[in-house]
Each structure stands twice: as structure tokens, then as C-alpha cells.
XYZ file of C-alpha atoms in Angstrom:
450
model
C -24.731 36.042 -19.746
C -23.094 36.456 -16.394
C -22.494 33.220 -14.663
C -24.585 33.032 -11.428
C -22.815 33.506 -7.983
C -25.830 31.974 -6.224
C -28.266 29.265 -7.441
C -31.557 29.742 -5.335
C -34.365 27.185 -5.285
C -37.720 27.662 -3.641
C -41.163 26.972 -4.726
C -42.573 30.190 -3.492
C -42.383 32.796 -6.270
C -42.643 35.776 -3.873
C -39.478 34.532 -1.950
C -37.671 34.021 -5.212
C -38.469 37.474 -6.349
C -37.292 38.968 -2.946
C -33.930 37.259 -3.001
C -33.291 37.865 -6.481
C -33.727 41.565 -5.824
C -31.695 41.599 -2.762
C -28.795 39.744 -4.235
C -28.816 41.674 -7.495
C -28.518 44.900 -5.372
C -25.561 43.391 -3.603
C -23.860 42.657 -6.971
C -24.456 38.783 -6.398
C -25.608 37.315 -9.799
C -28.430 34.873 -9.080
C -30.527 32.321 -10.876
C -33.869 31.230 -9.468
C -35.583 27.937 -9.712
C -38.709 26.733 -8.392
C -37.578 23.028 -7.927
C -34.418 21.096 -7.340
C -34.361 18.986 -10.611
C -34.224 22.045 -12.929
C -31.537 23.696 -10.555
C -29.437 20.441 -10.548
C -29.238 20.580 -14.384
C -27.208 23.927 -13.947
C -24.689 22.463 -11.476
C -21.344 20.830 -12.493
C -17.988 20.316 -10.802
C -16.721 23.698 -12.217
C -19.596 25.744 -10.892
C -17.847 28.477 -8.894
C -20.817 29.574 -6.845
C -23.143 28.830 -4.026
C -26.436 26.897 -3.816
C -29.188 28.474 -1.491
C -32.166 26.248 -1.278
C -35.359 25.843 0.920
C -35.728 22.541 2.923
C -39.580 21.996 2.179
C -39.972 21.631 -1.626
C -41.916 19.307 -3.783
C -40.428 16.596 -5.773
C -37.061 16.813 -3.785
C -36.371 18.410 -0.501
C -33.228 20.464 0.607
C -31.637 17.280 2.223
C -32.104 15.295 -1.064
C -30.623 18.003 -3.213
C -27.606 18.322 -1.035
C -26.984 14.652 -1.262
C -27.275 15.083 -5.121
C -24.936 18.151 -5.216
C -22.283 16.288 -3.195
C -22.116 13.433 -5.638
C -21.112 16.139 -8.270
C -18.608 18.103 -6.093
C -18.372 17.996 -2.199
C -16.825 21.457 -2.106
C -19.918 23.303 -3.429
C -21.428 25.166 -0.449
C -24.968 24.404 0.034
C -27.153 26.618 2.343
C -30.375 25.459 3.624
C -33.381 27.799 4.238
C -35.489 26.439 7.188
C -38.665 27.103 9.069
C -38.599 26.954 12.756
C -39.834 23.466 12.718
C -37.015 22.281 10.553
C -34.086 23.112 12.928
C -33.241 19.627 13.801
C -33.321 18.660 10.179
C -31.018 21.509 9.232
C -28.614 20.211 11.884
C -28.744 16.842 10.222
C -28.040 18.489 6.970
C -24.889 20.183 8.388
C -23.753 16.855 9.685
C -24.268 15.531 6.147
C -22.170 18.253 4.342
C -24.223 21.409 4.219
C -22.123 24.663 4.559
C -24.743 26.206 6.840
C -28.438 26.986 7.502
C -30.224 30.211 7.923
C -33.742 30.309 9.640
C -36.871 32.123 8.112
C -37.621 35.121 8.412
C -34.012 35.841 7.954
C -31.929 39.039 8.152
C -30.791 40.203 4.733
C -27.456 41.401 5.939
C -26.750 38.242 7.610
C -27.601 36.284 4.396
C -25.459 38.364 2.330
C -22.569 37.856 4.765
C -23.090 34.057 4.974
C -23.260 34.025 1.118
C -19.970 35.966 0.688
C -18.239 33.826 3.045
C -19.423 30.515 1.176
C -18.319 32.137 -2.048
C -14.884 32.828 -0.817
C -14.712 29.223 0.551
C -15.676 27.890 -2.850
C -13.359 30.056 -4.791
C -10.576 28.852 -2.549
C -11.547 25.268 -3.200
C -11.491 25.791 -7.027
C -7.997 27.610 -6.783
C -6.565 24.700 -4.794
C -7.901 22.350 -7.422
C -6.519 24.564 -10.080
C -3.105 24.684 -8.563
C -2.907 20.950 -7.930
C -4.107 20.216 -11.602
C -1.213 22.723 -12.819
C 1.239 20.831 -10.569
C 0.346 17.610 -12.018
C 0.523 19.192 -15.627
C 3.945 20.638 -14.782
C 5.116 17.373 -13.298
C 4.754 15.758 -16.573
C 7.985 15.516 -18.693
C 8.908 18.347 -20.818
C 8.322 22.156 -21.097
C 5.217 24.133 -21.691
C 5.403 26.850 -24.203
C 3.303 29.932 -22.788
C 2.403 33.056 -24.245
C -0.413 34.573 -26.189
C 1.299 37.522 -27.582
C 0.984 38.148 -31.456
C 4.686 37.137 -31.713
C 4.275 33.796 -29.958
C 1.182 33.117 -31.967
C 3.309 33.472 -35.019
C 5.980 31.090 -33.752
C 3.315 28.484 -32.625
C 1.599 28.754 -36.109
C 5.025 28.045 -37.758
C 5.727 25.091 -35.360
C 2.516 23.203 -35.070
C 2.007 21.987 -38.749
C 5.526 20.535 -38.997
C 5.627 18.755 -35.684
C 5.233 15.376 -37.345
C 7.177 16.213 -40.438
C 10.924 15.242 -40.166
C 12.163 18.440 -41.680
C 15.190 19.926 -39.810
C 14.425 23.242 -37.898
C 16.658 26.330 -37.252
C 15.831 28.184 -34.193
C 17.081 31.779 -33.943
C 16.744 33.795 -30.913
C 18.755 35.770 -28.270
C 20.522 34.001 -25.160
C 17.776 32.931 -22.689
C 14.765 33.357 -25.064
C 13.637 29.674 -24.858
C 15.387 27.880 -27.734
C 15.937 24.804 -25.650
C 12.351 24.688 -24.412
C 11.005 25.052 -27.941
C 13.243 22.325 -29.128
C 12.009 19.995 -26.358
C 8.304 21.106 -27.135
C 8.748 20.118 -30.785
C 10.359 16.713 -29.840
C 7.821 15.897 -27.303
C 4.741 16.701 -29.374
C 5.908 14.964 -32.386
C 5.913 11.408 -33.606
C 9.417 11.057 -32.355
C 8.610 11.591 -28.771
C 8.881 7.838 -27.887
C 12.558 7.996 -28.720
C 15.562 9.933 -27.411
C 15.827 13.830 -27.371
C 19.691 14.242 -27.288
C 20.997 17.797 -26.500
C 24.556 19.133 -27.051
C 25.896 22.643 -26.653
C 28.405 23.057 -29.521
C 30.107 25.997 -27.848
C 30.363 24.281 -24.478
C 32.394 21.173 -25.581
C 36.035 21.480 -26.228
C 36.970 21.265 -29.858
C 39.250 18.372 -29.412
C 36.129 16.430 -27.860
C 33.206 17.420 -29.837
C 33.793 15.117 -32.727
C 33.958 12.112 -30.460
C 30.832 13.384 -28.548
C 28.751 13.632 -31.724
C 30.039 10.759 -33.827
C 31.209 8.378 -31.044
C 34.436 6.018 -31.255
C 35.709 2.507 -31.032
C 37.958 1.312 -28.499
C 41.535 2.311 -29.017
C 40.527 5.129 -31.673
C 42.697 7.656 -29.686
C 44.503 7.674 -26.521
C 42.139 7.166 -23.609
C 39.517 5.528 -25.818
C 39.574 2.308 -23.704
C 35.989 1.281 -24.870
C 33.452 1.743 -27.603
C 31.227 4.801 -27.178
C 27.905 5.648 -28.934
C 27.996 9.189 -30.144
C 25.104 11.800 -29.619
C 23.836 11.273 -33.302
C 23.604 7.542 -33.082
C 22.025 7.906 -29.607
C 19.309 10.036 -31.099
C 18.350 7.448 -33.811
C 14.676 7.805 -34.536
C 14.377 10.860 -32.139
C 15.883 14.403 -32.196
C 19.298 15.896 -32.029
C 19.384 19.333 -30.587
C 22.573 21.342 -31.713
C 22.609 24.380 -29.500
C 25.069 27.303 -30.395
C 25.579 25.509 -33.664
C 27.492 28.538 -35.064
C 30.422 27.560 -32.749
C 30.841 24.166 -34.365
C 34.394 23.826 -35.915
C 34.535 24.013 -39.791
C 35.939 20.569 -40.184
C 33.046 18.834 -38.119
C 30.546 20.882 -40.148
C 31.522 18.781 -43.280
C 31.162 15.690 -41.398
C 27.618 16.726 -40.032
C 26.603 17.723 -43.509
C 27.410 14.291 -44.698
C 25.314 12.693 -42.071
C 22.328 15.001 -42.933
C 22.793 14.085 -46.696
C 23.429 10.292 -46.204
C 21.701 9.602 -42.932
C 24.654 7.501 -41.833
C 27.275 8.077 -39.253
C 30.706 6.417 -38.919
C 32.289 6.185 -35.338
C 35.966 7.471 -34.958
C 38.313 4.532 -35.506
C 35.623 2.309 -37.333
C 35.253 1.474 -41.114
C 31.552 0.685 -40.586
C 28.718 2.933 -41.019
C 25.625 2.993 -38.959
C 22.204 3.800 -40.472
C 20.543 6.767 -38.509
C 17.085 8.227 -38.641
C 17.634 11.841 -36.858
C 15.757 14.980 -36.985
C 18.113 17.912 -36.487
C 16.885 20.961 -34.441
C 19.683 23.536 -34.594
C 19.794 26.729 -32.427
C 21.713 29.898 -32.791
C 21.980 33.402 -31.504
C 23.961 34.516 -34.526
C 22.840 35.420 -38.066
C 23.994 32.193 -39.745
C 23.180 33.501 -43.281
C 25.554 36.348 -42.649
C 28.148 34.089 -41.284
C 27.908 31.739 -44.191
C 28.160 34.704 -46.786
C 31.456 35.750 -44.670
C 32.867 32.196 -44.947
C 32.607 31.556 -41.121
C 29.961 29.107 -41.499
C 29.402 26.412 -44.531
C 26.622 27.916 -46.528
C 25.573 24.402 -47.677
C 25.184 23.226 -44.057
C 23.304 26.420 -43.253
C 20.743 25.407 -46.153
C 20.525 22.015 -44.908
C 19.666 23.001 -41.375
C 17.480 25.934 -42.383
C 14.642 23.970 -43.991
C 12.109 25.602 -41.435
C 13.411 28.640 -39.642
C 11.796 29.990 -36.357
C 12.738 33.320 -35.148
C 11.989 33.381 -31.420
C 11.149 36.906 -30.115
C 13.157 38.394 -27.195
C 11.004 39.067 -24.069
C 11.015 42.781 -24.438
C 8.867 42.169 -27.764
C 6.351 39.985 -26.079
C 5.879 41.893 -22.985
C 2.063 40.843 -22.920
C 3.344 37.476 -21.865
C 5.238 38.492 -18.896
C 2.621 38.441 -16.221
C 1.572 34.814 -17.408
C 5.073 33.615 -17.650
C 5.986 34.979 -14.306
C 2.970 33.437 -12.680
C 3.988 30.114 -14.360
C 7.535 30.264 -12.975
C 6.304 31.302 -9.666
C 4.011 28.282 -9.367
C 7.010 25.939 -10.251
C 9.274 27.615 -7.588
C 6.583 27.622 -5.034
C 6.154 23.824 -5.529
C 9.927 23.173 -5.550
C 10.592 25.121 -2.210
C 7.124 24.321 -0.655
C 6.480 28.148 -0.383
C 3.179 29.996 -0.873
C 2.326 31.184 -4.401
C 1.446 35.122 -4.161
C 0.101 36.568 -7.396
C 1.520 39.993 -8.353
C -0.574 43.098 -8.033
C -1.181 45.328 -11.038
C 1.602 47.748 -9.944
C 4.245 45.015 -9.849
C 3.102 43.572 -13.086
C 3.570 46.875 -14.663
C 6.960 47.297 -13.342
C 8.076 43.936 -14.743
C 6.693 45.022 -18.148
C 8.924 48.120 -18.172
C 12.137 46.182 -17.696
C 14.032 45.183 -20.958
C 14.831 41.770 -19.874
C 18.309 41.508 -21.656
C 18.462 37.813 -20.130
C 15.015 37.162 -21.527
C 12.790 34.363 -20.269
C 15.836 32.928 -18.159
C 16.225 36.153 -16.343
C 12.423 36.211 -15.728
C 12.557 32.611 -14.371
C 15.196 33.601 -11.917
C 13.492 36.451 -10.639
C 10.240 34.458 -10.081
C 12.401 31.973 -7.915
C 13.786 34.909 -5.953
C 10.326 36.449 -5.528
C 9.180 33.066 -4.137
C 12.093 32.971 -1.693
C 12.470 36.572 -0.643
C 8.918 38.063 -1.620
C 8.480 41.503 -3.127
C 12.078 42.553 -1.976
C 13.102 40.470 -5.050
C 11.181 42.841 -7.331
C 12.816 45.828 -5.601
C 16.411 44.228 -6.427
C 15.358 44.228 -10.051
C 14.040 47.964 -10.248
C 17.216 49.764 -11.249
C 17.266 47.844 -14.603
C 13.420 48.003 -14.902
C 13.531 51.719 -15.531
C 16.637 51.770 -17.709
C 17.181 51.294 -21.403
C 13.532 50.985 -22.247
C 13.544 49.380 -25.816
C 11.915 52.092 -28.436
C 10.213 55.217 -27.690
C 6.753 55.301 -26.485
C 4.241 58.100 -26.300
C 2.669 58.816 -23.006
C -0.627 57.392 -24.432
C 1.072 54.198 -25.669
C 2.744 53.691 -21.940
C -0.750 54.474 -20.352
C -2.329 51.887 -22.511
C 0.474 49.218 -21.730
C 0.186 49.783 -17.944
C -3.637 49.605 -18.423
C -3.438 46.344 -20.245
C -0.918 44.957 -17.700
C -3.057 45.827 -14.825
C -6.061 43.952 -16.352
C -4.192 41.012 -17.340
C -2.579 40.720 -13.857
C -5.877 41.124 -12.170
C -7.617 38.534 -14.559
C -4.649 36.061 -13.689
C -5.087 36.642 -10.011
C -8.721 36.138 -10.327
C -8.702 33.249 -12.709
C -10.984 35.058 -15.205
C -13.611 35.990 -12.837
C -15.238 39.099 -14.103
C -16.838 39.764 -10.776
C -13.619 39.438 -8.759
C -11.668 41.343 -11.222
C -14.040 44.469 -11.003
C -13.559 44.361 -7.213
C -9.808 44.172 -7.460
C -9.476 47.004 -10.057
C -12.393 48.912 -8.542
C -14.271 49.552 -11.770
C -17.695 49.028 -12.945
C -18.560 45.636 -15.095
C -19.219 47.551 -18.383
C -15.924 49.545 -18.077
C -13.947 46.180 -17.632
C -15.629 44.747 -20.455
C -14.987 47.877 -22.683
C -11.323 47.805 -21.782
C -10.985 44.085 -22.268
C -12.438 44.539 -25.610
C -10.184 47.567 -26.388
C -7.131 45.340 -25.370
C -8.225 42.035 -27.057
C -8.588 40.174 -23.895
C -11.057 37.301 -23.170
C -11.771 36.043 -19.722
C -11.635 32.423 -21.097
C -7.829 33.031 -21.533
C -7.484 33.128 -17.964
C -9.704 30.263 -16.753
C -8.229 26.817 -16.267
């Protein structure tokens, strides 16, 4: 059933019928009630519509109903219908928080305009609340894994059952595909989240330093080691050690790491004492470690130790359905960081993004979102040359049209926060047509509501 845009309360059945017909013809879904108590049961803080009520009603008058609604949510617009003798009372209601009042007999066009303005105000209030809630959510430590494409659902279906199991995990994906974010997500949603998440990029640390970085050292262990230093492995005790670009780890160090995995003990450089450690290893690679191990460029025994659970992270070009959601997410973050306005993409802009091959994957999308917040739509124009080149795979015209249609609907639903009525207006299509197309593309409005 369609959620009502207007809840109308009046004890006169003829007025209820007239208002219901008028609003329905104006495509304003309405629910009518003869008394305030039954109507109040339908109103909560998430109600995204307007309340229109008569002042003179049995059991509870309009002023009392206004007071009750404001205890639920002060931003729900309440419009009072008044007779000529109730004007002073209506003014009092305005002082107590009513959105407006309209005098009987009223002009239908005036009423419709007033209701539309009130609905716009309500939608803005809910959007502001939603954005603030998202910012509070984003302000909490750690990344959020976004995406509802089939490939990302498969990733999460693999990850979720093993969050609290200390099995080592191997993440495989292209540069910028989100391996670091997924590793942090696993740690922060596991039983180890109260302890350290320690990350090291094996390809970014010089070979002569990485052993000390991982294992630590005692004072005097080598030239320049003037004091004891705890290594990354020991620092990750009871937590998670993230080894990025693990394929770059020198072969001699692979032997030492294998020993740590087998014995759960670590020995600092220059020390004869071992330290017990309880560490979960999450390794990440953009290479095919199995092939490297078969060619002798990576230890096969270490590969099998790391590869208890393997997660293949799809590149962005293979999860294009997630692009509008991800872009919107990054825009919100950038807008909060730079104190700029967050402007949703229109359908055409979203479709252009989905035609890009994204060689830099999610990282490239995030960078574009930041430029979009700072520079506006001009940032998307800068991205245009790449967007039309090197499209992955061949598509028929029908497939391309289906892709554009789906992206346009997703973008509109995102911008309208799942409101079917607003999405219809934005896309300029009938309700049944929209529902048919959403069913065709496997979309549910609940995915886009907060």
C-alpha cells in the first residue's frame, strides 16, 4: 500500500470524501480519519507526509492533536482547517507550532499549493536528519562496505560467517579495489576489534628495514638500533596484522613469517627470547600468489598458510550497479570534510560514470567524488575522455539501454531516498511503469531508504 502523503482528520464524512477525491486527483496519496486518536496511531517520527486536521473535533480538537504530534516530531507539518469563528484559535495554533491554517470554505488550488509546500518542507527536514545520521555513522571509526551488486553480495557472504573465527584471510584484487577497507571492516566487526589493527605495506618498506618493522629489535641489534622497538607482529597481539602487497615480501622474510604462523611466537632481532603472540593475518595481493608459488617466486607453504580463506574483490567495472551508491557515499564524506553542499547526480551523470572502466577502481571513484564536491559538474567533464574509452567487454544495444535505464532509476531513487512519488516526478513516468521497471531490474525502494 502506498504511504499517505497527507493524513486528513475531520469528523464530517462529506468533507473527508471531498478532500480524498481532490488530493487523489492531484496524485497526493491520502488517508482519512474521523478522529484524532485513530490518526495519531499512524504517525511516527519517520512519517514523511503532512497532517491536515479540522479544529473542531470530538474527543480531541486540532490544538490538542497538534501538541501530541509535536511530542512525536516537531518537524511534521500540521495544517489546521478552521471556521470563521476559529481564526484567533488558529493564530494561537501557529504560535504553538502549526505549519499554517486554512479557512473554510477553502479554495482547492490554495489547499493543494499549501500541502505541496508543507510536503517539501517535511522532505527537507527528513533529508537533513538523514544526512546528519549518516555523518554520525561515518564519523565512527572504520570504513563502511557499500554495494549491493551480486559480486559484492558474494564477497560479504564469504566474509560474514568468518568474522569471529581467527582464520587467516587472503584478499585478492586490483589496485584501488578496496582491500584495505575490507581488511579494516573484518577486524572492526570481529571479536578482535578491541585490540590493534596493524597494517604494513610490504612493497613500500625497504628490504633492509622490513624485517625490523615486522619483528622488532633489541637495543644494539644493528647500527642505529639505540633502543628496543616492538615490531608490527607483536604490536598486533590479540588483534589483526594486515600485510598489504604481500607478494613483495622478500623470500628470507617469508620463511620467518611462516614460522610465526606455525608457532604463534615471534623473536625480536638481537634477542634470544621468544614472545607469544595471538595474531590473525589478513594478507592482500594484486598478484596471483598461486602462480607465483608454482614459479618459485613465492613460498608455496606460506601461500597455503595465508590462503585459509580467499576473498576475490571484484574490480569496479564488474560491479557498476554499485557506482551511484558509492559515489553518493564519497560525496557525502567530502561535503562534510570541505563544508560544501552535497548535490546528488542526475540520471545522465550517473549513466556516464557507469560507462567508465575505472582502472583505478574505488580509489579513483573516491577521488572523482572529492573533485565533484570542490569543482561541481566540471569535474565529471574532466573524467569524460576516459569514460567513453576502453569499455570492458562488448554489449548489445539492448544491454546498453538496459544498463542506462537501471542506472537512471537507481540514481533517481538515491536522490529521492526511496520515495516512489518523488522518483516518478523526477523520471517523468507513471507509478505502474516505475514499479514494472524496478521489478525488472531487481530494485526495491527499501534499499534506498535510511
